Each structure stands twice: as structure tokens, then as C-alpha cells.
Amino acid sequence: MSINRIGLKLGAAVIVLMIVILVSSGLAVDRLFTNFYDAQMKDNTQEIAAHFATMAESNDTSSQSMIRAFAKFSDVKVFWLNDEGRILTLPGEKQPNLSFIRSRDTRRLLSGHSVAFQNHDVHGNRFYVVGKPIQIGKTTGSAIYIVSSMKKIDDSLQRLRNLLVLSGLGAFFLALGMILIMSKLLSRPLLRMQQMTDKMAKGNWDTRLQVGSRDEIGMLGHSINDLAASLQRYRDTRRAFFSNISHELRTPVTYLQGYAKVLTDGLVDSDKEKKQYLSIIYQESVRLEHLINDLFDLSKMEEGQIKLNMEWMDLKITIKTTVQKVKLKAESKRLSLQLDLQDQVPLIRGDRKRMEQVLLNLLENAIRYTEKGSVLVRLTGKKEATVLSVSDTGIGIPKEELPYIFERFYRVEKSRAREYGGTGLGLSIVKKYVEMQDGTVRVDSQMGVGTTFTLIFTHEKKQRRDGMK
Ligand code: ADP
């Protein structure tokens, strides 16, 4: 067992606390009872002594026998001290142990003063002594000693102490057991979490913790499970991305090599064929450039190196220039490219170049994933926001895939990716750039009907005041 274990530390702290509390409360209870019993007993003895002295002073002949009877009944011993300072014993009574007689007390008693003190014999038995002068008329002729044994009290106190020690030990062992159970309950899930995170550190992100509680430990367990799940997804998409990337890179490079070799070896029959091969080389190099640009942008984003050049800009101009760039692509697929731009649209703050790239990515996707129909770019300026949307009548995106399409490297289906090309990076770049320009992006799609991407740029107060065109 390592000394650092939480259970051990907690247990040690609780046990120390328990010992301090038990010992101090035990001592307090013991003191309380001892004082209480002692005071009770001393008061009683004082009372009896006063009573006996009064009886003795009455000069009644029967007083001695009454006192003796009372003494027996009250469980005290009575001794008479005569005017010479000697203890009188009755005929037939054996001489008692008179170790409690002190000459200074005798003097005090015979001069009319009471004495009272506590003492103990050689065996440690405590007793309480009260001496009272007996005054006949105005003179003190003798005195009376009442000796009360404290054995019964001491026995009761001893029983009480035993009981206290026993219940203290019981409470201590109960607490010890509880601490052991608690520390096990507390440290077991933590140990499991530690083992799990160790596994995660070694790259095993498939295991999950069984979380049973809803407390802080349970919440930590859930967080670790979430972390493992997102790391797992990150690894899976990364793997898919690398295999896609190598495939995507290899395909154009193979084409480039193959057609360039055919051309350099002069294996072409006609100029038409030569032109066709050169066109393929051109298209593949464009594809390659696109891929490299995406990767470059992405790596810059990962490092947080992209700085935006924010300025007041008119989205209408951006739309027109970008649409111009994809016009040929749309025409080659016989898609109609439509614009629906509202006249008065507030300027927004953004980076022209990045905004163009956002729109280009959306338009290229719309054209790539649409076989027939149209692609529509719509711009509306409302009081609170400027809204730009790109809609197509393409294949659509399955509902369950929608939450993931903005993730880096994510592609809806592998087969789709092979068929249409693309890197799985376009939309993640779109989302990142839009958010960096204080906008939001959302998607609505229906399989076989089409997809609409909507960018919303809300106007702040200042923007609304300064930016109206
Ligand atoms: P890619 O480069 O593969 O297009 P994106 O990040 O741009 O990567 O898009 C992610 C995935 O979303 C794509 O693989 C594609 O399946 C899907 N997608 C994006 N735009 C559309 C669209 N307009 N219509 C249908 N599917 C789309």
C-alpha cells in the first residue's frame, strides 16, 4: 500500500480526530461524574454529621443508640472524641483504625470548630471525614466524627470508566471499519480511472469506465469517457484522413507522371490527343494545388497563425467574383447558377480573401454534389443580421451525418469521397473562417432533394450605425 493513498491519508486524519474527540469527551464525562458523586456524597455526610451533632447535644440518653442505628442505616461510621482528645469506643467494639485522627483537628474540634477532609487508607480506599463539636450549653465538651467510605462511589465510577472505555473502543473500531470501507469506495474508482488514463496514454482509447455514481467522481469518470471517445474519433478521422490524403495525392501524381511520360516519349498520334493529355495534366495539377492549399490552411489554423485582415466589406461583390470563378464548372455539369441578392445590404466586418474562400468552398461542394438542377446563392440583409445562403438540388446529406460534416477530415461516406474527390477539409475551413469573422454557419439538408448552407453575420450596434450602405 503506497503512503500516498487518499484512503490512508483520510483515514489517518479521521482516526487522529476520533482519538482526540473520544479521549477529551471521555475525560470530561469522567470528571463530571466524579465531581457530581463526590459533591453529593460530601453534602450527605455533612448533613448526617450536623444531624448527629444536634442529637448528641440534646443530652438525651437514647441519643447514642439512635445515632448508632442511624449510622448503620446511612452506612457511615461514628466516633466520639472526649474532652481529652481520645476516641471512645463502646464496650465490645474493637478499636478502629484511627489513622484519620490528626492532632490539629482535635484542637480545632475541642475549641468549637468543625473539620472536614477527604483521605485514603494504605490500600487507596478513599473516605470522607466530618468532625463536629458537641456543645453542651456554651462549652464544647466533646466532638463527633463521621467517617463515610467512598468505596461505593469509586466502584460506580470505575464501572462508568470501564463503560466509557468500552464504548470509546467500540466507536473507534466502528469508525475504523467505516473508514476502510469508505476509502475503498473512494479510491477504487480513482484507481480505475488512473488505470484507464494509463491505457489512454499508451494509445488504447477503446475502453470505457463503468460510472455508477452521480457525484464528483462520477462526473470525472464521465469526462474521462468523453475524452476517450473524442480522442478515439480524432484518431479514426485522422487515420481516414491520412489514407485519403495519400490516395488523393497519389492519384493526381500518377496521372501527371503517366501522361507526362506519354507526351515526352512522343507516344501521341494527333494534336487532339496531345491537347487532351495536357488538359488532364492541368486538371490534376489544379486538384493537387487545391489539396495542398487546404492542408496548408489547416496547418496554419492548427497553429493559430492565421491573422485576418478585417475591414468593412460588401458581400455582394464577394459573391459576384466567386461565382465568376465557378461558372465554368457549373456549366460543364449543366447546372444553372442563380443569384438572388437583395439590393440594400448592410456592410459586414470581414476578411475579403477568407470570405471568398468560404464561398468558394461552399459553391464547389454544391456543384460537386449536385448532378442536375441548380445552385442558388442568396443574400438578404435584415435589421439584425446579414444572411448568405448557398442552396443546391444535389444528393443531400444523411441527417445523422449532419453534426459531423464540419469536423476536420470528415467525409460522409468513403465511397462518396472516392466518387467526388474532395479532401474532407473544405467545411471545417468554412466553419473556422466564418467563426473567426464573428459569424455562424448552419446546414439544412434532405437526402435526394438538396442542401442549404447558411452563413449568418449579426450586426452589433456600432456596425449597424456605421455600416449601412
Ligand atoms: P470534401 O472536400 O470531401 O467535400 P467537405 O469538408 O467540404 O469535404 O465536406 C464534408 C462532407 O460533407 C463531404 O464529404 C460531403 O459528403 C458532404 N457535403 C458537403 N457539401 C455538400 C453538399 N452541398 N451536398 C451534399 N453533401 C455535401
XYZ file of C-alpha atoms and ligand atoms in Angstrom:
496
model
C 0.000 0.000 0.000
C 1.563 3.277 -1.068
C 1.742 6.011 1.557
C 0.161 8.442 -0.888
C -3.178 6.697 -0.994
C -6.077 9.028 -0.361
C -7.875 6.483 1.809
C -4.856 6.170 4.101
C -4.451 9.924 4.448
C -8.137 10.455 5.035
C -8.269 7.516 7.454
C -5.272 8.769 9.454
C -6.805 12.249 9.701
C -10.188 10.884 10.814
C -8.600 8.484 13.332
C -6.482 11.229 14.919
C -9.607 13.378 15.121
C -11.593 10.481 16.593
C -8.946 9.781 19.242
C -8.800 13.446 20.255
C -12.602 13.691 20.457
C -13.066 10.351 22.275
C -10.301 10.934 24.826
C -11.304 14.521 25.602
C -15.026 13.731 25.825
C -14.252 10.610 27.939
C -12.146 12.660 30.355
C -14.821 15.347 30.529
C -17.576 12.806 31.296
C -15.383 11.106 33.916
C -14.598 14.437 35.618
C -18.243 15.437 35.529
C -19.462 12.248 37.182
C -16.624 12.123 39.727
C -17.282 15.700 40.802
C -21.009 15.128 40.936
C -20.797 11.935 43.029
C -18.140 13.399 45.334
C -20.178 16.559 45.957
C -23.354 14.527 46.579
C -21.618 12.279 48.996
C -19.856 15.103 50.871
C -23.121 17.022 51.227
C -24.831 13.900 52.598
C -22.075 13.249 55.106
C -22.110 16.898 56.209
C -25.844 16.697 56.700
C -25.656 13.477 58.685
C -22.847 14.881 60.821
C -24.843 18.025 61.600
C -27.822 15.895 62.440
C -25.839 13.595 64.730
C -24.208 16.542 66.499
C -27.617 18.035 67.210
C -28.832 14.689 68.509
C -25.758 14.319 70.723
C -26.203 17.853 72.054
C -29.785 17.087 73.126
C -28.344 15.176 76.088
C -30.978 12.560 75.642
C -29.953 9.172 76.981
C -31.311 7.369 73.980
C -29.462 9.619 71.567
C -26.375 7.374 71.415
C -28.280 4.292 70.431
C -30.341 6.312 67.924
C -27.201 7.728 66.396
C -25.747 4.225 66.088
C -28.910 2.952 64.434
C -28.945 5.911 62.046
C -25.266 5.401 61.296
C -25.845 1.792 60.395
C -28.769 2.764 58.263
C -26.771 5.536 56.492
C -23.698 3.316 56.098
C -21.331 5.645 57.964
C -19.105 5.151 60.975
C -19.436 7.333 64.109
C -16.716 8.009 66.672
C -16.849 10.123 69.813
C -13.945 12.248 70.895
C -13.822 13.035 74.589
C -12.556 16.301 76.134
C -9.056 14.782 76.471
C -8.835 14.168 72.788
C -9.270 10.397 72.951
C -11.585 8.363 70.796
C -14.174 6.479 72.789
C -15.251 3.070 71.683
C -18.255 1.381 73.080
C -17.847 -1.713 75.165
C -17.434 -4.759 72.916
C -16.462 -2.662 69.923
C -12.977 -3.212 68.657
C -10.601 -0.299 68.343
C -10.987 1.068 64.805
C -8.216 2.180 62.518
C -7.874 5.778 63.601
C -5.264 6.913 61.135
C -7.522 9.833 60.185
C -7.214 11.444 63.609
C -4.963 14.482 63.378
C -3.939 16.435 66.461
C -4.596 19.807 64.803
C -8.175 18.652 64.040
C -8.657 17.570 67.660
C -7.618 21.027 68.819
C -9.968 22.705 66.368
C -12.883 20.463 67.324
C -12.431 20.945 71.045
C -12.271 24.677 70.527
C -15.704 24.538 68.843
C -14.856 24.341 65.104
C -15.914 21.770 62.543
C -13.458 19.903 60.327
C -13.997 18.048 57.063
C -11.468 16.386 54.743
C -11.010 13.562 52.321
C -8.390 10.868 52.928
C -7.458 7.356 51.907
C -6.071 4.271 53.598
C -2.962 2.277 52.682
C -4.969 0.294 50.103
C -6.012 3.501 48.345
C -9.661 3.321 49.536
C -10.996 6.826 49.773
C -13.103 8.053 52.660
C -14.599 11.328 53.799
C -14.368 12.541 57.337
C -16.528 15.196 59.031
C -15.890 16.242 62.626
C -18.424 18.291 64.582
C -18.038 19.741 68.082
C -20.732 18.830 70.583
C -21.686 21.828 72.625
C -23.466 21.331 75.848
C -24.636 24.722 76.994
C -21.949 27.169 75.928
C -18.942 24.900 76.294
C -17.584 22.305 73.977
C -17.127 19.138 75.903
C -16.555 16.608 73.181
C -16.892 16.037 69.443
C -18.264 13.555 66.999
C -16.501 12.111 63.924
C -18.493 10.764 60.965
C -16.470 8.670 58.513
C -18.085 7.804 55.243
C -16.431 5.322 52.896
C -16.217 6.383 49.223
C -15.760 2.819 48.034
C -19.244 2.547 46.569
C -18.772 5.768 44.628
C -15.344 4.669 43.456
C -16.781 1.317 42.342
C -19.566 3.056 40.428
C -17.064 5.438 38.877
C -14.832 2.530 37.892
C -17.803 0.809 36.224
C -18.593 4.059 34.436
C -14.972 4.366 33.271
C -14.998 0.796 32.006
C -18.183 1.574 30.129
C -16.667 4.743 28.665
C -13.504 2.948 27.551
C -15.570 0.120 26.074
C -17.915 2.409 24.134
C -14.932 4.531 23.063
C -13.172 1.449 21.712
C -16.413 0.368 20.027
C -16.809 3.760 18.365
C -13.142 3.727 17.367
C -13.304 0.312 15.705
C -16.624 1.161 14.070
C -15.083 4.320 12.651
C -12.019 2.349 11.560
C -14.222 -0.108 9.678
C -16.223 2.712 8.119
C -13.035 4.471 7.058
C -11.692 1.293 5.467
C -14.934 0.798 3.529
C -15.173 4.480 2.587
C -11.562 4.658 1.465
C -12.066 1.545 -0.651
C -15.230 3.037 -2.163
C -13.420 6.313 -2.742
C -10.144 5.037 -4.073
C -11.431 2.131 -6.192
C -12.996 4.311 -8.917
C -9.995 6.652 -8.796
C -7.634 3.714 -9.258
C -9.752 2.520 -12.184
C -9.562 5.984 -13.692
C -5.813 6.010 -13.257
C -5.526 2.622 -14.984
C -7.797 3.856 -17.753
C -5.810 7.061 -18.297
C -2.601 4.992 -18.302
C -4.105 2.897 -21.068
C -5.154 6.053 -22.896
C -1.609 7.402 -22.616
C -0.447 4.219 -24.351
C -2.902 4.827 -27.177
C -5.664 2.455 -26.111
C -8.775 4.618 -26.368
C -11.352 1.875 -26.845
C -12.007 1.017 -23.187
C -14.599 2.879 -21.152
C -15.152 3.309 -17.410
C -18.254 1.931 -15.711
C -19.633 5.003 -13.978
C -22.093 4.223 -11.181
C -22.277 7.391 -9.116
C -23.513 10.888 -9.889
C -21.104 12.671 -7.560
C -17.876 14.489 -8.476
C -16.058 11.181 -9.016
C -18.844 10.022 -11.325
C -18.640 13.297 -13.229
C -14.886 12.879 -13.590
C -15.497 9.346 -14.902
C -17.937 10.686 -17.497
C -15.429 13.342 -18.541
C -12.696 10.724 -18.963
C -15.077 8.605 -21.058
C -15.914 11.656 -23.181
C -12.229 12.413 -23.572
C -11.531 8.821 -24.647
C -14.420 8.964 -27.112
C -13.251 12.211 -28.685
C -9.647 11.000 -28.819
C -10.865 7.814 -30.453
C -12.867 9.760 -33.022
C -9.912 12.058 -33.587
C -7.671 9.053 -34.199
C -10.198 7.399 -36.507
C -10.759 10.525 -38.593
C -7.028 11.161 -38.662
C -6.367 7.646 -39.888
C -9.068 8.034 -42.507
C -7.647 11.403 -43.429
C -4.122 10.083 -43.917
C -5.317 7.203 -46.028
C -7.488 9.631 -48.028
C -4.688 12.128 -48.361
C -2.222 9.554 -49.597
C -4.842 8.310 -52.022
C -5.717 11.840 -53.119
C -2.075 12.746 -53.549
C -1.149 9.551 -55.299
C -3.941 9.720 -57.887
C -3.058 13.096 -59.439
C 0.664 12.380 -59.177
C 0.168 9.060 -61.009
C -1.835 10.829 -63.723
C 0.750 13.578 -64.004
C 3.602 11.078 -64.287
C 1.758 8.813 -66.721
C 0.564 11.499 -69.139
C 3.832 13.461 -68.942
C 5.713 10.253 -69.844
C 3.371 9.538 -72.746
C 3.979 13.064 -74.039
C 7.790 13.061 -73.566
C 8.080 9.625 -75.192
C 6.121 11.020 -78.181
C 3.509 8.295 -77.905
C 0.693 10.557 -79.137
C -0.887 10.139 -82.548
C -2.532 13.512 -83.002
C -2.561 17.051 -81.757
C -6.058 16.451 -80.422
C -4.815 13.596 -78.281
C -1.879 15.717 -77.105
C -4.257 18.526 -76.089
C -6.464 16.065 -74.239
C -3.496 14.738 -72.234
C -2.263 18.224 -71.470
C -5.737 19.170 -70.238
C -5.738 16.154 -67.894
C -2.305 17.181 -66.612
C -3.639 20.682 -65.986
C -6.792 19.499 -64.164
C -4.809 17.131 -61.963
C -2.298 19.822 -61.071
C -5.201 22.134 -60.106
C -6.626 19.370 -57.939
C -3.248 18.894 -56.332
C -2.916 22.612 -55.703
C -6.337 22.683 -54.097
C -5.403 19.859 -51.780
C -2.094 21.430 -50.845
C -3.782 24.781 -50.181
C -6.350 23.150 -47.907
C -3.648 21.334 -45.996
C -1.607 24.476 -45.711
C -4.550 26.497 -44.397
C -5.421 23.775 -41.971
C -1.932 23.506 -40.542
C -1.813 27.293 -40.124
C -5.154 27.167 -38.311
C -3.916 24.397 -36.050
C -1.001 26.572 -35.061
C -3.290 29.592 -34.638
C -1.184 31.539 -37.099
C -3.906 32.888 -39.317
C -4.387 36.626 -38.899
C -7.468 38.127 -40.507
C -7.442 41.422 -42.296
C -10.793 42.754 -41.056
C -12.478 45.575 -42.958
C -15.963 46.739 -43.879
C -16.942 44.691 -46.893
C -19.833 44.267 -49.279
C -20.772 40.600 -49.576
C -22.423 41.262 -52.963
C -19.022 41.963 -54.537
C -17.515 38.838 -52.955
C -20.385 36.715 -54.239
C -20.079 38.065 -57.777
C -16.314 37.491 -58.031
C -16.520 33.983 -56.530
C -19.450 32.921 -58.690
C -17.404 34.009 -61.689
C -14.706 31.514 -60.686
C -17.047 28.501 -60.525
C -19.192 29.445 -63.507
C -17.335 27.174 -65.909
C -17.534 24.220 -63.521
C -21.287 24.660 -63.160
C -21.748 24.984 -66.908
C -19.713 21.855 -67.559
C -22.182 19.949 -65.362
C -25.121 21.784 -66.951
C -26.161 23.262 -63.637
C -27.848 26.640 -63.527
C -26.070 29.039 -61.209
C -28.576 31.559 -59.833
C -28.149 34.674 -57.732
C -30.781 36.294 -55.537
C -29.125 39.340 -53.991
C -31.058 41.912 -52.056
C -30.361 45.498 -53.074
C -29.650 47.226 -49.792
C -27.486 45.006 -47.654
C -25.527 46.286 -44.645
C -21.761 46.017 -44.875
C -20.196 43.485 -42.570
C -16.760 43.314 -40.978
C -14.730 40.566 -42.536
C -11.641 39.487 -44.442
C -12.305 39.624 -48.188
C -9.873 36.868 -49.126
C -11.105 34.438 -46.469
C -14.743 35.215 -47.203
C -14.102 34.436 -50.852
C -12.569 31.121 -49.880
C -15.553 30.278 -47.671
C -17.939 30.947 -50.517
C -15.745 29.125 -52.997
C -15.677 26.006 -50.783
C -19.466 26.077 -50.428
C -20.032 26.638 -54.146
C -17.552 23.937 -55.151
C -19.252 21.480 -52.792
C -22.688 22.456 -54.122
C -21.545 21.858 -57.712
C -19.593 18.712 -56.818
C -22.506 17.049 -55.029
C -25.230 18.105 -57.480
C -25.876 16.167 -60.679
C -28.769 18.124 -62.086
C -30.759 21.189 -61.205
C -29.385 24.393 -59.825
C -27.195 26.126 -57.311
C -28.631 29.264 -55.743
C -26.743 31.961 -53.846
C -28.996 34.206 -51.830
C -28.076 37.329 -49.863
C -30.529 39.068 -47.535
C -29.859 41.977 -45.269
C -32.055 42.097 -42.204
C -32.033 44.607 -39.397
C -30.265 42.307 -37.029
C -28.160 40.226 -39.441
C -26.865 39.706 -42.957
C -27.626 36.214 -44.203
C -25.867 34.447 -47.044
C -27.008 31.044 -48.214
C -25.857 28.540 -50.833
C -28.521 26.007 -51.826
C -28.305 23.125 -54.258
C -30.583 20.437 -55.606
C -27.991 17.725 -55.061
C -27.713 14.369 -53.347
C -28.123 15.734 -49.817
C -26.505 14.674 -46.565
C -27.976 11.995 -44.262
C -29.468 13.537 -41.109
C -27.263 11.502 -38.767
C -24.114 12.755 -40.520
C -25.022 16.445 -40.273
C -23.446 17.033 -36.831
C -20.073 15.811 -38.080
C -19.622 17.329 -41.514
C -17.805 20.392 -40.139
C -15.230 18.242 -38.387
C -11.789 18.157 -39.897
C -11.125 15.203 -42.192
C -14.745 14.142 -42.034
C -16.369 12.835 -45.190
C -19.872 11.467 -45.361
C -19.057 8.113 -46.925
C -15.799 6.769 -48.199
C -17.398 5.666 -51.461
C -18.823 9.159 -51.884
C -15.394 10.642 -51.294
C -13.781 8.464 -53.935
C -16.502 9.244 -56.384
C -16.485 13.013 -55.930
C -12.977 13.782 -54.793
C -12.535 16.454 -52.134
C -10.437 16.279 -49.022
C -12.907 16.409 -46.153
C -11.335 19.722 -45.142
C -13.490 22.232 -47.034
C -16.298 22.595 -44.494
C -14.022 22.650 -41.463
C -12.162 25.544 -43.083
C -15.522 27.236 -43.817
C -16.677 26.942 -40.209
C -13.396 28.129 -38.774
C -13.199 31.181 -41.049
C -16.849 32.134 -40.508
C -16.462 31.925 -36.740
C -13.261 33.950 -36.884
C -15.334 36.653 -38.629
C -17.977 36.549 -35.876
C -20.484 34.657 -37.976
C -22.262 31.344 -37.596
C -22.864 28.606 -40.106
C -25.730 26.116 -40.240
C -26.794 23.417 -42.620
C -30.157 22.027 -43.691
C -30.299 19.045 -45.948
C -32.670 16.445 -47.266
C -31.458 13.311 -48.997
C -32.156 13.425 -52.730
C -33.676 16.935 -52.502
C -30.767 19.224 -51.752
C -28.639 21.038 -49.218
C -28.522 24.614 -47.968
C -25.620 26.140 -46.094
C -26.475 29.410 -44.333
C -23.985 31.947 -43.024
C -25.319 34.484 -40.516
C -23.439 37.631 -39.599
C -25.235 39.517 -36.828
C -24.776 43.270 -36.623
C -23.526 44.860 -33.471
C -24.924 48.304 -32.622
C -21.860 50.091 -33.926
C -21.854 48.008 -37.069
C -25.458 48.890 -37.775
C -24.789 52.589 -37.344
C -21.582 52.743 -39.378
C -22.160 50.005 -41.858
C -25.417 50.859 -43.637
C -24.770 51.315 -47.260
P -14.974 17.437 -49.182
O -13.706 18.069 -49.550
O -14.935 15.943 -49.091
O -16.149 17.959 -49.920
P -16.009 18.983 -47.044
O -15.488 19.272 -45.686
O -16.173 20.139 -47.955
O -15.133 17.867 -47.676
O -17.415 18.286 -46.872
C -17.572 17.231 -45.982
C -18.574 16.228 -46.470
O -19.868 16.820 -46.496
C -18.280 15.834 -47.897
O -17.509 14.664 -47.918
C -19.666 15.597 -48.494
O -20.022 14.249 -48.427
C -20.608 16.396 -47.605
N -21.079 17.616 -48.327
C -20.563 18.850 -48.249
N -21.276 19.726 -49.014
C -22.291 19.019 -49.546
C -23.389 19.344 -50.433
N -23.569 20.583 -50.874
N -24.224 18.347 -50.768
C -24.054 17.092 -50.307
N -23.038 16.723 -49.492
C -22.163 17.649 -49.112
